[in-house]
PDB file of C-alpha atoms in Angstrom:
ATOM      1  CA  UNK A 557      53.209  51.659  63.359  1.00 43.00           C
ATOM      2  CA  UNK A 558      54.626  54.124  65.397  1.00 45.00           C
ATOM      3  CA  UNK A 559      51.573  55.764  67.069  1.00 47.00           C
ATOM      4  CA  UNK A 560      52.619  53.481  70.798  1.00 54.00           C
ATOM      5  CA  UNK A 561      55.626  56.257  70.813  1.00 69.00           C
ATOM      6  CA  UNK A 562      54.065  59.133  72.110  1.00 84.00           C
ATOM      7  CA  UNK A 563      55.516  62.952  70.100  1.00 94.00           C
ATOM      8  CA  UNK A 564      57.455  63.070  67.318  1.00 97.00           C
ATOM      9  CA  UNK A 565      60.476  63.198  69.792  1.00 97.00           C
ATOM     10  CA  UNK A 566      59.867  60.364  71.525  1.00 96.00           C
ATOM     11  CA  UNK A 567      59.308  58.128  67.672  1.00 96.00           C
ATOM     12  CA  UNK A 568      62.525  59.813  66.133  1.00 97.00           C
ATOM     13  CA  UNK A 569      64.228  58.440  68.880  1.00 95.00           C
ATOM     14  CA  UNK A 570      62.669  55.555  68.488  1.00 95.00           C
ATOM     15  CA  UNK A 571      62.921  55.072  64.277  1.00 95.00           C
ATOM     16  CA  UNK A 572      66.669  55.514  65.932  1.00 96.00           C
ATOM     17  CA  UNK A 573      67.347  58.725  63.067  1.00 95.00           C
ATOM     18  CA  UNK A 574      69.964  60.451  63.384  1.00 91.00           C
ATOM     19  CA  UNK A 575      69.382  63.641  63.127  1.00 94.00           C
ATOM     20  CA  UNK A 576      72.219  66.026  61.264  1.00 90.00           C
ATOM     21  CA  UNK A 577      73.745  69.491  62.913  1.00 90.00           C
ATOM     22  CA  UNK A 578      70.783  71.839  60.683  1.00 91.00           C
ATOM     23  CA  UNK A 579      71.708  73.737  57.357  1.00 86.00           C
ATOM     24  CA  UNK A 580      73.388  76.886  56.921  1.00 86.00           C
ATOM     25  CA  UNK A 581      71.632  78.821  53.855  1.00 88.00           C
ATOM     26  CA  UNK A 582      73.362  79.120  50.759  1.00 81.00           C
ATOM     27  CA  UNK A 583      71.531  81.611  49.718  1.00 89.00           C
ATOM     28  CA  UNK A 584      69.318  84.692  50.530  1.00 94.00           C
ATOM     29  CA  UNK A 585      66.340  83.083  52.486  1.00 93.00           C
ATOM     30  CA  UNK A 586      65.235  81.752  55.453  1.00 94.00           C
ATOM     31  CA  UNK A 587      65.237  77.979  56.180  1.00 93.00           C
ATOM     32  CA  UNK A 588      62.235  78.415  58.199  1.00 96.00           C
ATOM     33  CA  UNK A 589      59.387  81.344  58.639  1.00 97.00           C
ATOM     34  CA  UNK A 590      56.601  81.158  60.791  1.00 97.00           C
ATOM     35  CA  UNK A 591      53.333  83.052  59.629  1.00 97.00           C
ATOM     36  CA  UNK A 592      50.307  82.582  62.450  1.00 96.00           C
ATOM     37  CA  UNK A 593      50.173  78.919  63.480  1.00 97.00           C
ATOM     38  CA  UNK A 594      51.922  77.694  60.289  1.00 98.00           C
ATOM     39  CA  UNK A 595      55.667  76.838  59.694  1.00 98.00           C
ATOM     40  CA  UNK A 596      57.117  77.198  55.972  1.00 98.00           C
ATOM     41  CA  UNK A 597      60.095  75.697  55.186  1.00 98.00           C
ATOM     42  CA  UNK A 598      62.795  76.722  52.581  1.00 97.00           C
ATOM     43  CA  UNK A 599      63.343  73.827  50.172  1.00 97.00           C
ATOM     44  CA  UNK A 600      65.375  70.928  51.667  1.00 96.00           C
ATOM     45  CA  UNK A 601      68.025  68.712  49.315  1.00 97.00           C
ATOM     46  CA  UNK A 602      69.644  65.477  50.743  1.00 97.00           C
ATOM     47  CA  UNK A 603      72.831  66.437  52.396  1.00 95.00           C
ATOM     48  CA  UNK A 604      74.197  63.173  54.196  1.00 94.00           C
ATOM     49  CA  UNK A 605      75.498  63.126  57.564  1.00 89.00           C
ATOM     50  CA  UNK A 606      78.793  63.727  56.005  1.00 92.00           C
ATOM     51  CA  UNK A 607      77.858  67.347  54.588  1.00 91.00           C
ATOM     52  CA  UNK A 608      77.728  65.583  51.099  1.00 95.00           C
ATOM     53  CA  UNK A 609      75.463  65.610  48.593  1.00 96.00           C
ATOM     54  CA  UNK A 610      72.958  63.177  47.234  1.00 98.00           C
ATOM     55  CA  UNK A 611      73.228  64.082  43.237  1.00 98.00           C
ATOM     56  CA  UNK A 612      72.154  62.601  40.101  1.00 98.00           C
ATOM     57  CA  UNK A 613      69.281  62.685  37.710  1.00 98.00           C
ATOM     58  CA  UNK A 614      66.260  59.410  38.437  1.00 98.00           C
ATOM     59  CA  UNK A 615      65.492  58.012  35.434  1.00 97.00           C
ATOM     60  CA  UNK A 616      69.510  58.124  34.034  1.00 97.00           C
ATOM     61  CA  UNK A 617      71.843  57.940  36.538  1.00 95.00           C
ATOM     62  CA  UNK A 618      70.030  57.025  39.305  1.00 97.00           C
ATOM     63  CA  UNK A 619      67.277  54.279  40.257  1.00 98.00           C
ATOM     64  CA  UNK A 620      64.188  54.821  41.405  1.00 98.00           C
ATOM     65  CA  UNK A 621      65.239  53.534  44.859  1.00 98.00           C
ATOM     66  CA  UNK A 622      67.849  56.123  45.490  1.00 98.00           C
ATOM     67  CA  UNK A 623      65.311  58.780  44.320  1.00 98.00           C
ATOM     68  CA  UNK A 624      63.298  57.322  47.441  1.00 98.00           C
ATOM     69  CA  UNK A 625      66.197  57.258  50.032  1.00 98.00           C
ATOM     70  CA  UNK A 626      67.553  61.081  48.122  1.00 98.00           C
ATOM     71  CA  UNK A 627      63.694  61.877  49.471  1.00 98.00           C
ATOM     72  CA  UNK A 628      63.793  60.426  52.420  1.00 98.00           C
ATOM     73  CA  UNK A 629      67.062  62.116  53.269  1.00 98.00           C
ATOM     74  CA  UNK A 630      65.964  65.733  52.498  1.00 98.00           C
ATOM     75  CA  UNK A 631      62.872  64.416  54.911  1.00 98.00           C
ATOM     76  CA  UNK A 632      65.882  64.409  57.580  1.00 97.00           C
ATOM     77  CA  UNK A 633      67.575  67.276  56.642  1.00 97.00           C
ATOM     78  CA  UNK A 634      64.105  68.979  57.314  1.00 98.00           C
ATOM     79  CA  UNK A 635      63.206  67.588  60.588  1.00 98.00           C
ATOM     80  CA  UNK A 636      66.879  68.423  61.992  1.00 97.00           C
ATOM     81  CA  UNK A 637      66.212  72.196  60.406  1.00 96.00           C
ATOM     82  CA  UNK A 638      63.025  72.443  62.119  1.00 97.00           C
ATOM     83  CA  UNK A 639      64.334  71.184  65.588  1.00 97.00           C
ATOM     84  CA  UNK A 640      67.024  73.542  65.281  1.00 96.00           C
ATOM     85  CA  UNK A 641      64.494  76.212  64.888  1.00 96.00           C
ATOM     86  CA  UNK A 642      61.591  75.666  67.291  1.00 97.00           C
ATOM     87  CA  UNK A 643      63.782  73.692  70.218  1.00 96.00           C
ATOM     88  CA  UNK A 644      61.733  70.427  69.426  1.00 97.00           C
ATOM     89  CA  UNK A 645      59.161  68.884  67.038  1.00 97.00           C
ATOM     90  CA  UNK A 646      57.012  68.536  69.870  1.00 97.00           C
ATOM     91  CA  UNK A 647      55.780  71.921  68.395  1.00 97.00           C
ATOM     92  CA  UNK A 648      54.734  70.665  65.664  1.00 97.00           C
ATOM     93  CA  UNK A 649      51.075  69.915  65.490  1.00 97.00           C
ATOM     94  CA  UNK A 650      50.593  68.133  61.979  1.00 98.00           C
ATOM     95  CA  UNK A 651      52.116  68.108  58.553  1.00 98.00           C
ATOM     96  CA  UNK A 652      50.095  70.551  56.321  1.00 98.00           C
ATOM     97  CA  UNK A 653      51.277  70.121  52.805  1.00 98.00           C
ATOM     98  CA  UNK A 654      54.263  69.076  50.729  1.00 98.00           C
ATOM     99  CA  UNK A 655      55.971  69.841  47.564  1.00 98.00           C
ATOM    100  CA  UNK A 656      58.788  67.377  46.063  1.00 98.00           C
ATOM    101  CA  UNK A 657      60.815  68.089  43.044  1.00 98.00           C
ATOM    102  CA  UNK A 658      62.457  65.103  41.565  1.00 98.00           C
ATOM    103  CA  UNK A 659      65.519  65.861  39.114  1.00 98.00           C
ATOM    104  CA  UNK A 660      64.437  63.440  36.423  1.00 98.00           C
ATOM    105  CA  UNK A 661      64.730  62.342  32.769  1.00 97.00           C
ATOM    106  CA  UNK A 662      62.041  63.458  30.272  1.00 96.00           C
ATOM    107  CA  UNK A 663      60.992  59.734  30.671  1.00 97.00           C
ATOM    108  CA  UNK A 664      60.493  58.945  34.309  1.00 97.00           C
ATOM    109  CA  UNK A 665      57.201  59.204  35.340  1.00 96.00           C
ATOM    110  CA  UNK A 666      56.983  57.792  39.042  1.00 97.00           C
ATOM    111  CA  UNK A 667      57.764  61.329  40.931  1.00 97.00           C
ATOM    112  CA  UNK A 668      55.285  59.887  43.622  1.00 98.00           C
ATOM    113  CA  UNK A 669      57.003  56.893  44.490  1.00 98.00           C
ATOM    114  CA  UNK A 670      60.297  59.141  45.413  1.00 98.00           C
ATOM    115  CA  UNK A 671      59.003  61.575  47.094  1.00 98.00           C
ATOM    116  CA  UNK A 672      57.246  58.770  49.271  1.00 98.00           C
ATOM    117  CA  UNK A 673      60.498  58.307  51.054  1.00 98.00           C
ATOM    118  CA  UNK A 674      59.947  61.921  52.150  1.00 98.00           C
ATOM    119  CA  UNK A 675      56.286  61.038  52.608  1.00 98.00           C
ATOM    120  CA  UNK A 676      56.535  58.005  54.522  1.00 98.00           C
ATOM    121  CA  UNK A 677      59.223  59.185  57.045  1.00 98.00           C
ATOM    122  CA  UNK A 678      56.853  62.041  58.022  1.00 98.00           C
ATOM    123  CA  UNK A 679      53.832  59.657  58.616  1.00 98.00           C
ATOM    124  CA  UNK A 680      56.463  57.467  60.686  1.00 97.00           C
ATOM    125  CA  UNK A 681      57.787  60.655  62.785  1.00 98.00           C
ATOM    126  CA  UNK A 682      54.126  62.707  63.484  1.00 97.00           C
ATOM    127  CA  UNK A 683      51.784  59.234  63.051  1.00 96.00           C
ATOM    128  CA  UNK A 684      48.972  58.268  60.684  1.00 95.00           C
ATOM    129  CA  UNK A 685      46.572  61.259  61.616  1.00 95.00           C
ATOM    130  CA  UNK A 686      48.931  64.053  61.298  1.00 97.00           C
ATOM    131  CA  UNK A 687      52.158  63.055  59.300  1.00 97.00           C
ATOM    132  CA  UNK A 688      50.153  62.550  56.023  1.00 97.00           C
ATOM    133  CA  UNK A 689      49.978  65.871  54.218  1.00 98.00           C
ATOM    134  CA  UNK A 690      48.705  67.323  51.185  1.00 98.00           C
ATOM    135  CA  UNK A 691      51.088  67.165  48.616  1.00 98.00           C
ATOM    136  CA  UNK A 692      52.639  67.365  44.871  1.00 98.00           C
ATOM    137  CA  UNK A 693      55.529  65.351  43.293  1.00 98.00           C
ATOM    138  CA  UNK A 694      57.222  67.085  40.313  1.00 98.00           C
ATOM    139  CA  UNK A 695      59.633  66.403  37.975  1.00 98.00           C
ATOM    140  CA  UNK A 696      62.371  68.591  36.989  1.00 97.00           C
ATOM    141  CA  UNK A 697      64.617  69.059  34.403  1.00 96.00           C
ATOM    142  CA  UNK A 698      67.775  70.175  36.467  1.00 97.00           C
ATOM    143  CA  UNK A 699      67.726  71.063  40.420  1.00 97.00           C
ATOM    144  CA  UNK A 700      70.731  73.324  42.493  1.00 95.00           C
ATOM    145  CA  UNK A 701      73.832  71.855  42.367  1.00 96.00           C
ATOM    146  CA  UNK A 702      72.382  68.886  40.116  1.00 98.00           C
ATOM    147  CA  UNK A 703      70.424  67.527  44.035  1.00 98.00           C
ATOM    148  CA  UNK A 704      68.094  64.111  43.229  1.00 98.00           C
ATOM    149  CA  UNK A 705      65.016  65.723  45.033  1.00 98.00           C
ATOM    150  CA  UNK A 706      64.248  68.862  46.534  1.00 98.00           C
ATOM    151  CA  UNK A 707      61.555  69.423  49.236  1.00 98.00           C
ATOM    152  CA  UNK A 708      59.649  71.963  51.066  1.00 98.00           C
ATOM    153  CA  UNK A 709      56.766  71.833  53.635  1.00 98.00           C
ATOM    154  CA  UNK A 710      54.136  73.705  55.490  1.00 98.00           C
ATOM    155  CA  UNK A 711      53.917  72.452  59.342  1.00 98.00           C
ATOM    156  CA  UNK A 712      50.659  73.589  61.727  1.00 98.00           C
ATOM    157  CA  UNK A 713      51.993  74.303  65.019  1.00 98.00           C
ATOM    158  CA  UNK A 714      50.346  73.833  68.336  1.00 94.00           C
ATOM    159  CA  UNK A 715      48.701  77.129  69.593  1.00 86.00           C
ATOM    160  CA  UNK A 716      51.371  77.114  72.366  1.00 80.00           C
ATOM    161  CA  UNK A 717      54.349  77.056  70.284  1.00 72.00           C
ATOM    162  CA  UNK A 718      52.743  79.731  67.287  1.00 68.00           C
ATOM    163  CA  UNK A 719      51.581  82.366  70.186  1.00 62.00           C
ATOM    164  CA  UNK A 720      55.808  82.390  71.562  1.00 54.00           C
ATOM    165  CA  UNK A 721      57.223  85.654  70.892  1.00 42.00           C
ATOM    166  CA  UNK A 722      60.352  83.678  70.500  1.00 47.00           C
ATOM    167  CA  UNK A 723      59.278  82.441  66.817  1.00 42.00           C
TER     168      UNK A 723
END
């Protein structure tokens, strides 16, 4: 859909996202670590634009649509944390692999379909070849400070942006 934008620059600008100030850590850890030509990210919840939080449990108190956008929303926390850290996600060569956690009832059973709102913004921002990543959808029984979904991800970096002494 997006492949005529060339970089993932040049599509979030074009998707028109709005891309939040990044994260401070609330805890002890590192929102982002770079190990060789890979790029691990701490786990991301859906702060709004607003510095609130998306909460609630899918399956009880919330639908399986707002698990999508509470997804899709850590998916832009993320990409605003990982600007913030490597300049631009021009640096990014491909999504590697993802892992969602869904707060969820006992009941609910359709972890995938949320954490395709995380899924499907990446495959919008890097393209069809390299925003589609290995990944696992969980459910959970409770998540920090009762977030909808929580997500981290593994990003391959172009050779040019791993070998900077910077990182």
């Amino acid at each position: 859909k997006m492949e005529s934008a060339t970089g993932p620059e040049a599509r979030v600008r074009a998707l028109n996202l709005d891309l939040p100030t990044p994260t401070t850590p609330v805890g002890v850890y590192r929102p982002c670590v770079v190990v060789g030509n890979l790029l691990y990210t701490s786990g991301q919840v859906p702060f709004r634009s607003d510095g609130s939080l998306i909460t609630g449990k899918v399956g009880a108190d919330v639908d399986l649509a707002g698990g999508f956008s509470a997804a899709r929303q850590c998916g832009i926390v993320m990409l605003s944390n990982v600007r913030g850290y490597l300049g631009s996600l021009d640096k990014i060569k491909r999504i590697v692999k993802v892992l969602g956690f869904v707060n969820c009832s006992p009941e609910f059973h359709d972890h995938p379909k949320v954490v395709n709102g995380f899924s499907e913004l990446m495959r919008d921002v890097f393209g069809e070849e390299h925003g589609i990543a290995a990944r696992s959808a969980v459910g959970a029984p409770s998540l920090p400070m009762n977030t909808t979904v929580e997500v981290e991800a593994i990003f391959e970096l172009h050779e040019s942006a791993a070998s900077g002494s910077s990182l």
